[in-house]
Tab-separated table of C-alpha atoms and ligand atoms in Angstrom:
chain	number	residue	atom	x	y	z
L	302	MET	CA	-22.306	10.421	-2.409
L	303	ILE	CA	-20.296	9.330	0.636
L	304	TYR	CA	-17.154	7.582	-0.534
L	305	LEU	CA	-15.716	5.233	2.091
L	306	ASP	CA	-13.601	2.953	-0.085
L	307	ASN	CA	-10.328	4.823	0.291
L	308	ALA	CA	-8.475	1.624	1.200
L	309	ALA	CA	-9.074	0.549	-2.413
L	310	THR	CA	-8.238	3.927	-3.936
L	311	SER	CA	-8.566	7.459	-2.633
L	312	PHE	CA	-11.358	9.591	-4.033
L	313	PRO	CA	-11.796	12.399	-4.734
L	314	LYS	CA	-8.273	13.380	-5.650
L	315	LEU	CA	-6.917	16.635	-4.260
L	316	PRO	CA	-7.441	19.777	-6.367
L	317	GLU	CA	-3.642	20.212	-6.225
L	318	VAL	CA	-3.210	16.786	-7.834
L	319	ILE	CA	-5.712	17.476	-10.600
L	320	LYS	CA	-4.077	20.855	-11.250
L	321	ALA	CA	-0.623	19.279	-11.534
L	322	VAL	CA	-1.894	16.605	-13.943
L	323	ASN	CA	-3.598	19.273	-16.058
L	324	LYS	CA	-0.492	21.435	-16.060
L	325	CYS	CA	1.585	18.486	-17.161
L	326	LEU	CA	-0.822	17.599	-19.961
L	327	ASN	CA	-1.017	21.212	-21.123
L	328	GLU	CA	2.521	22.435	-20.602
L	329	GLU	CA	4.961	19.589	-19.923
L	330	GLY	CA	3.680	16.586	-21.839
L	331	ALA	CA	6.690	15.580	-23.945
L	332	ASN	CA	8.565	12.302	-23.536
L	333	PRO	CA	10.829	12.716	-20.482
L	334	GLY	CA	14.520	12.052	-20.961
L	335	ARG	CA	13.965	11.383	-24.651
L	336	GLY	CA	14.972	14.744	-26.075
L	337	GLY	CA	17.040	17.813	-25.335
L	338	TYR	CA	14.402	20.374	-26.301
L	339	ASN	CA	12.687	22.511	-23.724
L	340	LEU	CA	9.460	20.513	-23.356
L	341	ALA	CA	11.257	17.179	-22.927
L	342	VAL	CA	13.507	18.709	-20.289
L	343	LYS	CA	10.412	20.051	-18.498
L	344	ALA	CA	8.835	16.579	-18.517
L	345	ALA	CA	12.023	15.031	-17.121
L	346	ARG	CA	12.029	17.669	-14.390
L	347	VAL	CA	8.463	16.732	-13.396
L	348	ILE	CA	9.559	13.159	-12.763
L	349	PHE	CA	12.749	14.206	-11.008
L	350	ASN	CA	10.769	16.473	-8.674
L	351	THR	CA	8.316	13.696	-7.804
L	352	ARG	CA	11.197	11.316	-7.101
L	353	GLU	CA	12.749	13.895	-4.789
L	354	GLN	CA	9.445	14.422	-2.935
L	355	VAL	CA	8.996	10.678	-2.430
L	356	ALA	CA	12.585	10.449	-1.148
L	357	ARG	CA	11.812	13.196	1.387
L	358	LEU	CA	8.625	11.440	2.494
L	359	PHE	CA	10.402	8.154	3.247
L	360	ASN	CA	13.761	9.684	4.266
L	361	ILE	CA	15.649	8.051	1.411
L	362	ASP	CA	19.046	9.669	0.901
L	363	ASP	CA	19.340	9.161	-2.863
L	364	SER	CA	16.154	9.412	-4.905
L	365	ALA	CA	17.792	7.445	-7.756
L	366	ASN	CA	17.104	4.334	-5.652
L	367	ILE	CA	13.360	4.820	-6.184
L	368	ALA	CA	11.943	3.264	-9.350
L	369	PHE	CA	8.490	4.280	-10.460
L	370	THR	CA	6.127	1.425	-11.285
L	371	LEU	CA	2.515	0.894	-12.341
L	372	ASN	CA	1.278	0.300	-8.793
L	373	ALA	CA	2.242	-1.640	-5.657
L	374	THR	CA	1.578	-4.971	-7.378
L	375	ASP	CA	4.105	-4.153	-10.090
L	376	ALA	CA	6.654	-3.054	-7.480
L	377	LEU	CA	6.156	-6.178	-5.357
L	378	ASN	CA	6.473	-8.456	-8.382
L	379	MET	CA	9.700	-6.754	-9.428
L	380	ALA	CA	11.159	-6.938	-5.925
L	381	ILE	CA	10.240	-10.565	-5.264
L	382	LYS	CA	11.009	-12.026	-8.688
L	383	GLY	CA	14.065	-9.828	-9.105
L	384	LEU	CA	15.687	-11.104	-5.923
L	385	VAL	CA	14.520	-14.674	-5.323
L	386	LYS	CA	16.273	-17.485	-7.239
L	387	PRO	CA	15.164	-21.071	-7.965
L	388	GLY	CA	15.229	-23.198	-4.811
L	389	ASP	CA	15.303	-20.227	-2.393
L	390	HIS	CA	13.065	-19.795	0.668
L	391	VAL	CA	11.048	-16.711	1.642
L	392	VAL	CA	9.379	-15.814	4.945
L	393	THR	CA	6.158	-13.843	4.811
L	394	THR	CA	2.916	-13.469	6.762
L	395	ILE	CA	-0.597	-14.801	6.413
L	396	LEU	CA	-1.852	-11.222	6.240
L	397	GLU	CA	-0.375	-10.514	2.816
L	398	HIS	CA	-2.309	-9.230	-0.150
L	399	ASN	CA	-2.381	-11.363	-3.292
L	400	ALA	CA	0.133	-8.885	-4.716
L	401	VAL	CA	2.660	-10.707	-2.496
L	402	LEU	CA	1.106	-14.163	-2.199
L	403	ARG	CA	0.505	-14.783	-5.884
L	404	PRO	CA	4.064	-13.957	-7.042
L	405	LEU	CA	5.297	-16.287	-4.271
L	406	GLN	CA	2.844	-18.997	-5.353
L	407	TRP	CA	3.990	-18.552	-8.956
L	408	LEU	CA	7.621	-18.946	-7.897
L	409	GLU	CA	6.663	-22.020	-5.865
L	410	MET	CA	4.913	-23.622	-8.850
L	411	ASN	CA	7.496	-22.684	-11.463
L	412	LEU	CA	10.890	-22.265	-9.803
L	413	GLN	CA	10.761	-24.567	-6.756
L	414	VAL	CA	10.804	-21.608	-4.390
L	415	ALA	CA	9.453	-22.371	-0.903
L	416	PHE	CA	7.802	-19.885	1.417
L	417	THR	CA	6.517	-19.874	4.970
L	418	LYS	CA	3.536	-17.792	6.041
L	419	VAL	CA	3.727	-16.700	9.665
L	420	ALA	CA	0.325	-16.817	11.357
L	421	ALA	CA	-1.371	-13.790	12.904
L	422	SER	CA	-3.683	-13.208	15.855
L	423	PRO	CA	-7.300	-12.152	15.203
L	424	GLU	CA	-6.175	-8.586	15.992
L	425	GLY	CA	-3.831	-8.845	13.021
L	426	TYR	CA	-0.470	-9.092	14.776
L	427	ILE	CA	2.292	-11.606	14.232
L	428	ASP	CA	4.519	-13.180	16.863
L	429	LEU	CA	8.044	-11.933	16.129
L	430	LYS	CA	9.560	-15.054	17.702
L	431	GLU	CA	7.528	-17.152	15.285
L	432	LEU	CA	8.777	-15.023	12.414
L	433	GLU	CA	12.371	-15.504	13.503
L	434	ALA	CA	11.825	-19.247	13.930
L	435	ALA	CA	10.538	-19.464	10.341
L	436	ILE	CA	13.898	-18.270	8.974
L	437	ARG	CA	15.911	-21.116	7.424
L	438	PRO	CA	19.498	-21.277	6.169
L	439	ASP	CA	18.156	-20.870	2.618
L	440	THR	CA	15.876	-17.892	3.424
L	441	VAL	CA	16.795	-14.997	1.125
L	442	LEU	CA	13.948	-12.570	1.784
L	443	ILE	CA	11.364	-11.522	4.365
L	444	VAL	CA	8.243	-9.860	2.934
L	445	ALA	CA	5.892	-8.151	5.349
L	446	ASN	CA	2.777	-6.092	5.116
L	447	HIS	CA	3.103	-2.734	6.880
L	448	ALA	CA	-0.656	-2.705	7.518
L	449	SER	CA	-3.323	-5.259	6.745
L	450	ASN	CA	-5.834	-4.057	4.174
L	451	VAL	CA	-8.514	-6.225	5.828
L	452	ILE	CA	-7.781	-5.999	9.558
L	453	GLY	CA	-6.202	-2.557	9.739
L	454	SER	CA	-3.418	-3.630	12.106
L	455	ILE	CA	0.001	-1.980	11.738
L	456	LEU	CA	2.962	-4.332	11.871
L	457	PRO	CA	6.216	-3.349	13.653
L	458	ILE	CA	8.332	-3.165	10.525
L	459	ALA	CA	11.351	-1.689	12.325
L	460	ASP	CA	11.440	-4.747	14.627
L	461	ILE	CA	10.968	-7.107	11.686
L	462	ALA	CA	13.792	-5.318	9.875
L	463	ASP	CA	16.017	-5.793	12.964
L	464	ILE	CA	15.359	-9.532	12.961
L	465	ALA	CA	16.030	-9.733	9.221
L	466	HIS	CA	19.267	-7.801	9.488
L	467	ARG	CA	20.560	-9.832	12.427
L	468	ARG	CA	20.193	-12.822	10.108
L	469	HIS	CA	21.649	-10.904	7.108
L	470	ILE	CA	18.415	-11.177	5.133
L	471	PRO	CA	16.844	-8.256	3.255
L	472	ILE	CA	13.305	-7.178	4.070
L	473	LEU	CA	10.677	-6.036	1.580
L	474	VAL	CA	7.801	-3.997	3.049
L	475	ASP	CA	4.418	-3.705	1.355
L	476	ALA	CA	3.425	-0.150	2.235
L	477	ALA	CA	0.343	-0.031	0.003
L	478	GLN	CA	-1.919	0.842	2.955
L	479	THR	CA	0.523	3.032	4.872
L	480	ALA	CA	2.553	5.211	2.499
L	481	GLY	CA	1.356	8.757	3.158
L	482	GLY	CA	-0.624	7.942	6.309
L	483	VAL	CA	1.888	6.241	8.615
L	484	PRO	CA	5.454	7.515	9.113
L	485	ILE	CA	8.084	5.453	7.264
L	486	ASP	CA	11.788	6.174	7.706
L	487	ILE	CA	14.062	4.172	5.436
L	488	GLN	CA	17.310	5.411	6.945
L	489	ALA	CA	16.221	4.810	10.543
L	490	THR	CA	14.801	1.325	9.915
L	491	GLY	CA	17.222	0.151	7.225
L	492	ILE	CA	14.326	-1.320	5.258
L	493	ASP	CA	15.909	-2.802	2.127
L	494	MET	CA	12.960	-2.543	-0.244
L	495	LEU	CA	9.715	-0.606	0.061
L	496	ALA	CA	6.814	-1.056	-2.343
L	497	PHE	CA	4.185	1.691	-2.435
L	498	THR	CA	1.206	2.601	-4.517
L	499	GLY	CA	0.421	6.123	-5.662
L	500	HIS	CA	-3.378	6.047	-5.758
L	501	LYS	CA	-4.307	5.423	-2.123
L	502	ALA	CA	-3.037	7.605	0.748
L	503	LEU	CA	-0.553	9.418	-1.527
L	504	PHE	CA	-3.563	10.916	-3.373
L	505	GLY	CA	-2.054	10.206	-6.801
L	506	LEU	CA	-3.626	8.714	-9.879
L	507	GLN	CA	-4.186	5.036	-10.528
L	508	GLY	CA	-1.306	3.630	-12.564
L	509	THR	CA	1.378	5.080	-10.290
L	510	GLY	CA	3.533	3.498	-7.615
L	511	GLY	CA	7.120	2.696	-6.888
L	512	LEU	CA	9.824	0.547	-5.388
L	513	TYR	CA	12.721	1.727	-3.251
L	514	ILE	CA	15.702	-0.618	-3.487
L	515	ARG	CA	18.712	-0.249	-1.161
L	516	GLU	CA	21.636	1.006	-3.187
L	517	ASP	CA	23.841	-2.078	-2.857
L	518	LEU	CA	21.073	-4.672	-3.151
L	519	GLU	CA	21.126	-6.547	-6.445
L	520	VAL	CA	17.596	-6.872	-7.812
L	521	MET	CA	16.983	-7.890	-11.415
L	522	GLU	CA	14.892	-5.454	-13.448
L	523	SER	CA	11.528	-6.830	-14.589
L	524	ARG	CA	11.866	-5.640	-18.177
L	525	GLN	CA	14.467	-4.283	-20.549
L	526	GLY	CA	14.061	-1.611	-23.181
L	527	GLY	CA	14.537	2.028	-24.003
L	528	THR	CA	15.515	4.226	-21.103
L	529	GLY	CA	16.311	7.404	-22.989
L	530	SER	CA	19.667	7.647	-21.249
L	531	ASP	CA	21.973	5.307	-23.151
L	532	SER	CA	20.756	3.771	-26.380
L	533	SER	CA	23.862	1.773	-27.249
L	534	GLY	CA	24.572	-1.681	-25.852
L	535	PRO	CA	22.577	-3.693	-23.316
L	536	GLN	CA	20.296	-2.489	-20.524
L	537	PRO	CA	22.036	0.288	-18.542
L	538	MET	CA	22.689	-0.597	-14.897
L	539	VAL	CA	22.418	2.998	-13.712
L	540	ARG	CA	19.466	3.684	-11.396
L	541	PRO	CA	16.638	4.491	-11.777
L	542	ASP	CA	16.930	3.925	-15.561
L	543	ARG	CA	17.647	0.212	-15.112
L	544	TYR	CA	14.194	-0.329	-13.625
L	545	GLU	CA	12.137	2.090	-15.726
L	546	SER	CA	12.296	0.993	-19.362
L	547	GLY	CA	9.592	2.443	-21.568
L	548	THR	CA	7.798	5.781	-21.536
L	549	PRO	CA	6.604	6.540	-17.996
L	550	ASN	CA	3.252	7.901	-16.848
L	551	THR	CA	4.481	11.506	-16.702
L	552	PRO	CA	1.060	13.141	-16.034
L	553	GLY	CA	0.348	10.553	-13.322
L	554	LEU	CA	3.727	11.196	-11.738
L	555	ALA	CA	3.093	14.946	-11.853
L	556	GLY	CA	-0.057	14.268	-9.824
L	557	LEU	CA	1.792	11.979	-7.444
L	558	GLY	CA	4.358	14.707	-6.809
L	559	ALA	CA	1.562	17.128	-5.885
L	560	GLY	CA	-0.005	14.516	-3.596
L	561	VAL	CA	3.270	13.903	-1.772
L	562	GLU	CA	3.926	17.639	-1.532
L	563	PHE	CA	0.524	18.038	0.166
L	564	ILE	CA	1.394	15.264	2.632
L	565	LEU	CA	4.767	16.808	3.434
L	566	LYS	CA	3.060	20.148	4.039
L	567	GLU	CA	0.379	18.671	6.318
L	568	GLY	CA	2.845	16.332	8.070
L	569	VAL	CA	2.458	12.542	8.147
L	570	GLU	CA	2.141	12.562	11.956
L	571	ASN	CA	-0.796	14.984	11.710
L	572	ILE	CA	-2.418	12.929	8.979
L	573	PHE	CA	-2.042	9.798	11.089
L	574	ALA	CA	-3.562	11.517	14.150
L	575	ARG	CA	-6.573	12.791	12.199
L	576	GLU	CA	-7.180	9.436	10.540
L	577	GLN	CA	-6.866	7.677	13.898
L	578	ALA	CA	-9.465	10.043	15.412
L	579	LEU	CA	-11.837	9.451	12.489
L	580	ILE	CA	-11.600	5.650	12.596
L	581	GLU	CA	-12.051	5.686	16.377
L	582	ARG	CA	-15.179	7.804	15.962
L	583	LEU	CA	-16.554	5.306	13.449
L	584	MET	CA	-15.681	2.319	15.631
L	585	ALA	CA	-17.097	3.925	18.775
L	586	GLY	CA	-20.377	4.478	16.905
L	587	PHE	CA	-20.381	0.921	15.543
L	588	LYS	CA	-19.817	-0.385	19.084
L	589	GLY	CA	-23.302	0.793	19.941
L	590	ILE	CA	-24.757	-1.710	17.450
L	591	PRO	CA	-24.641	-5.123	19.175
L	592	GLU	CA	-25.498	-7.026	15.971
L	593	LEU	CA	-22.353	-5.690	14.310
L	594	THR	CA	-19.024	-7.543	14.581
L	595	MET	CA	-15.909	-5.441	14.098
L	596	TYR	CA	-12.578	-7.107	13.354
L	597	GLY	CA	-9.024	-6.180	14.224
L	598	PRO	CA	-7.374	-4.067	16.912
L	599	ALA	CA	-9.693	-2.751	19.651
L	600	VAL	CA	-10.957	0.826	19.617
L	601	GLY	CA	-8.070	3.035	20.685
L	602	ALA	CA	-5.257	0.822	19.342
L	603	LYS	CA	-3.239	2.276	16.475
L	604	ARG	CA	-4.480	1.211	13.069
L	605	VAL	CA	-4.809	2.460	9.521
L	606	PRO	CA	-8.156	4.153	8.862
L	607	LEU	CA	-10.126	1.114	7.809
L	608	VAL	CA	-12.375	-1.322	9.614
L	609	SER	CA	-13.936	-4.586	8.444
L	610	VAL	CA	-17.367	-5.501	9.799
L	611	ASN	CA	-20.179	-8.025	9.481
L	612	LEU	CA	-23.823	-7.545	10.406
L	613	ALA	CA	-25.563	-10.618	11.832
L	614	GLY	CA	-27.989	-12.144	9.330
L	615	VAL	CA	-26.940	-9.938	6.391
L	616	SER	CA	-24.330	-11.013	3.843
L	617	PRO	CA	-21.472	-8.550	3.252
L	618	HIS	CA	-22.527	-8.090	-0.371
L	619	MET	CA	-26.132	-7.371	0.622
L	620	LEU	CA	-24.964	-4.911	3.287
L	621	ALA	CA	-22.717	-3.072	0.819
L	622	HIS	CA	-25.540	-3.098	-1.732
L	623	THR	CA	-28.008	-1.592	0.765
L	624	LEU	CA	-25.491	1.054	1.851
L	625	ASP	CA	-25.082	1.987	-1.800
L	626	LYS	CA	-28.702	1.915	-2.923
L	627	ALA	CA	-30.468	3.247	0.186
L	628	PHE	CA	-27.798	5.571	1.621
L	629	ASP	CA	-25.467	6.396	-1.285
L	630	ILE	CA	-22.475	5.173	0.724
L	631	GLY	CA	-19.711	3.403	-1.230
L	632	VAL	CA	-17.895	0.604	0.617
L	633	ARG	CA	-16.311	-2.651	-0.491
L	634	ALA	CA	-17.537	-6.169	0.332
L	635	GLY	CA	-15.703	-9.465	-0.112
L	636	LEU	CA	-12.227	-10.864	0.534
L	637	HIS	CA	-10.310	-7.737	-0.543
L	638	CYS	CA	-7.599	-9.798	-2.296
L	639	ALA	CA	-6.214	-11.034	1.032
L	640	PRO	CA	-7.653	-14.499	1.762
L	641	GLY	CA	-5.200	-15.274	4.586
L	642	ALA	CA	-6.297	-12.218	6.537
L	643	HIS	CA	-9.870	-13.517	6.343
L	644	GLN	CA	-8.757	-16.954	7.563
L	645	THR	CA	-7.206	-15.134	10.505
L	646	ILE	CA	-10.440	-13.429	11.524
L	647	GLY	CA	-12.693	-16.367	10.589
L	648	THR	CA	-14.382	-14.762	7.586
L	649	ALA	CA	-12.809	-16.787	4.755
L	650	ASN	CA	-16.216	-18.026	3.586
L	651	THR	CA	-18.172	-14.801	3.732
L	652	GLY	CA	-15.712	-11.927	3.601
L	653	THR	CA	-16.513	-8.627	5.280
L	654	VAL	CA	-17.665	-5.120	4.504
L	655	ARG	CA	-14.721	-2.746	4.688
L	656	PHE	CA	-15.046	0.948	5.547
L	657	GLY	CA	-11.993	2.852	4.327
L	658	LEU	CA	-11.599	6.448	5.511
L	659	ASN	CA	-8.834	8.910	4.769
L	660	TYR	CA	-7.524	12.343	5.745
L	661	LEU	CA	-10.248	14.085	3.741
L	662	THR	CA	-13.155	12.114	5.231
L	663	THR	CA	-15.387	14.351	7.344
L	664	GLU	CA	-16.942	13.711	10.756
L	665	ASP	CA	-20.381	14.120	9.114
L	666	GLU	CA	-19.595	11.304	6.693
L	667	VAL	CA	-18.501	9.067	9.568
L	668	ASP	CA	-21.695	9.860	11.486
L	669	ALA	CA	-23.800	9.179	8.391
L	670	ALA	CA	-22.200	5.729	8.084
L	671	ILE	CA	-22.993	4.968	11.739
L	672	ALA	CA	-26.601	6.150	11.311
L	673	ALA	CA	-26.997	4.062	8.141
L	674	LEU	CA	-25.737	0.922	9.872
L	675	SER	CA	-28.109	1.515	12.828
L	676	ASP	CA	-30.968	1.984	10.411
L	677	ILE	CA	-30.207	-1.202	8.465
L	678	THR	CA	-29.879	-3.142	11.738
L	679	LYS	CA	-33.314	-1.956	12.903
L	680	ARG	CA	-34.860	-3.022	9.585
L	681	HIS	CA	-33.568	-6.556	10.161
L	682	GLU	CA	-34.790	-6.849	13.756
J	1481	PLP	C1	-1.788	-4.382	1.360
J	1481	PLP	C2	-1.885	-4.188	-0.108
J	1481	PLP	N1	-0.884	-4.601	-0.896
J	1481	PLP	C3	-0.913	-4.428	-2.221
J	1481	PLP	C4	-1.976	-3.825	-2.838
J	1481	PLP	C5	-1.974	-3.663	-4.317
J	1481	PLP	O1	-1.976	-2.325	-4.668
J	1481	PLP	P1	-2.182	-1.910	-6.196
J	1481	PLP	O2	-3.565	-2.345	-6.572
J	1481	PLP	O3	-2.008	-0.456	-6.214
J	1481	PLP	O4	-1.163	-2.632	-6.960
J	1481	PLP	C6	-3.049	-3.376	-2.068
J	1481	PLP	C7	-4.229	-2.749	-2.710
J	1481	PLP	O5	-5.348	-2.962	-2.376
J	1481	PLP	C8	-3.001	-3.563	-0.666
J	1481	PLP	O6	-4.006	-3.157	0.112
């Protein structure tokens, strides 16, 4: 099978990741931080090591400011609801995933929070002047996608962070599509909060993710409970314990650590270059099919390794179905949980078919996808 749905979740997982998960299950699987015996200490070390690797990847100086979560959605919910208060205003973009939009809509409906969505061009870029103009005296947060999961465009988060900081507003970046594939430097950009997911370009298991929170930024934890560290009195304020009540996904985090270690070894810049070459190869091949519309930045512009397309006269679901049944190629059709991005490219009614590559995708797989699309096009002529 040719798996090209890596923008949804990466598959297959790296052998290193599977090995680390197995090792954890076989040799380190006690409850971390909840006992002083050897196995519990080993489990705690697994999580500590993963936190340190993630800190290296994003250039975070103190790994205690990274809280592990279920996924990016969990991290984004914690960041948004933990910072925004009733009556506040938030600036965001039309490109956001529902993991950002729906918490904001919930706050709007329940806590009189207002938010402004900055529009984007069909190539998936926002006008920074428009973003700055959307800031109001009561704006307490800017939330921005690092890369659109529909359009593939990469937003200039360092510039957005500059604007936010000039206005003394924290910025939350949704790095679900970029963590592991696009360089992110917390210390250089001063990004205040970064939400990431473990199961896409970080090669980890589903059910892993995290949130970096700047050390002096007050964000309310999303739940209280046992942390293993201090069982007397109310919720401890010490990080990361404050944000991680309950038994964590230790085997999943063991896998995430191995995924991040692999990325650090390969180098994010090298991963980005390979993924860019692969997506350009796919897009160059697709360009030879006149009936196919490709959305987002032109061939050659920097993007994450995904491209959304539509074939004239064939619905996205039918196209994805044919790719699956006739060619054994797995891709995703629909709105991809980001309706505003589809409004931006004019596909809100139909959706698109999204091809999601990653570092492990081969040139042969890319060429097979191009050949399959040509074949399907000919059948519809
Ligand atoms: C841009 C973006 N944000 C957030 C998410 C949510 O990630 P998760 O499903 O891991 O919570 C996704 C996943 O598709 C995404 O692409």
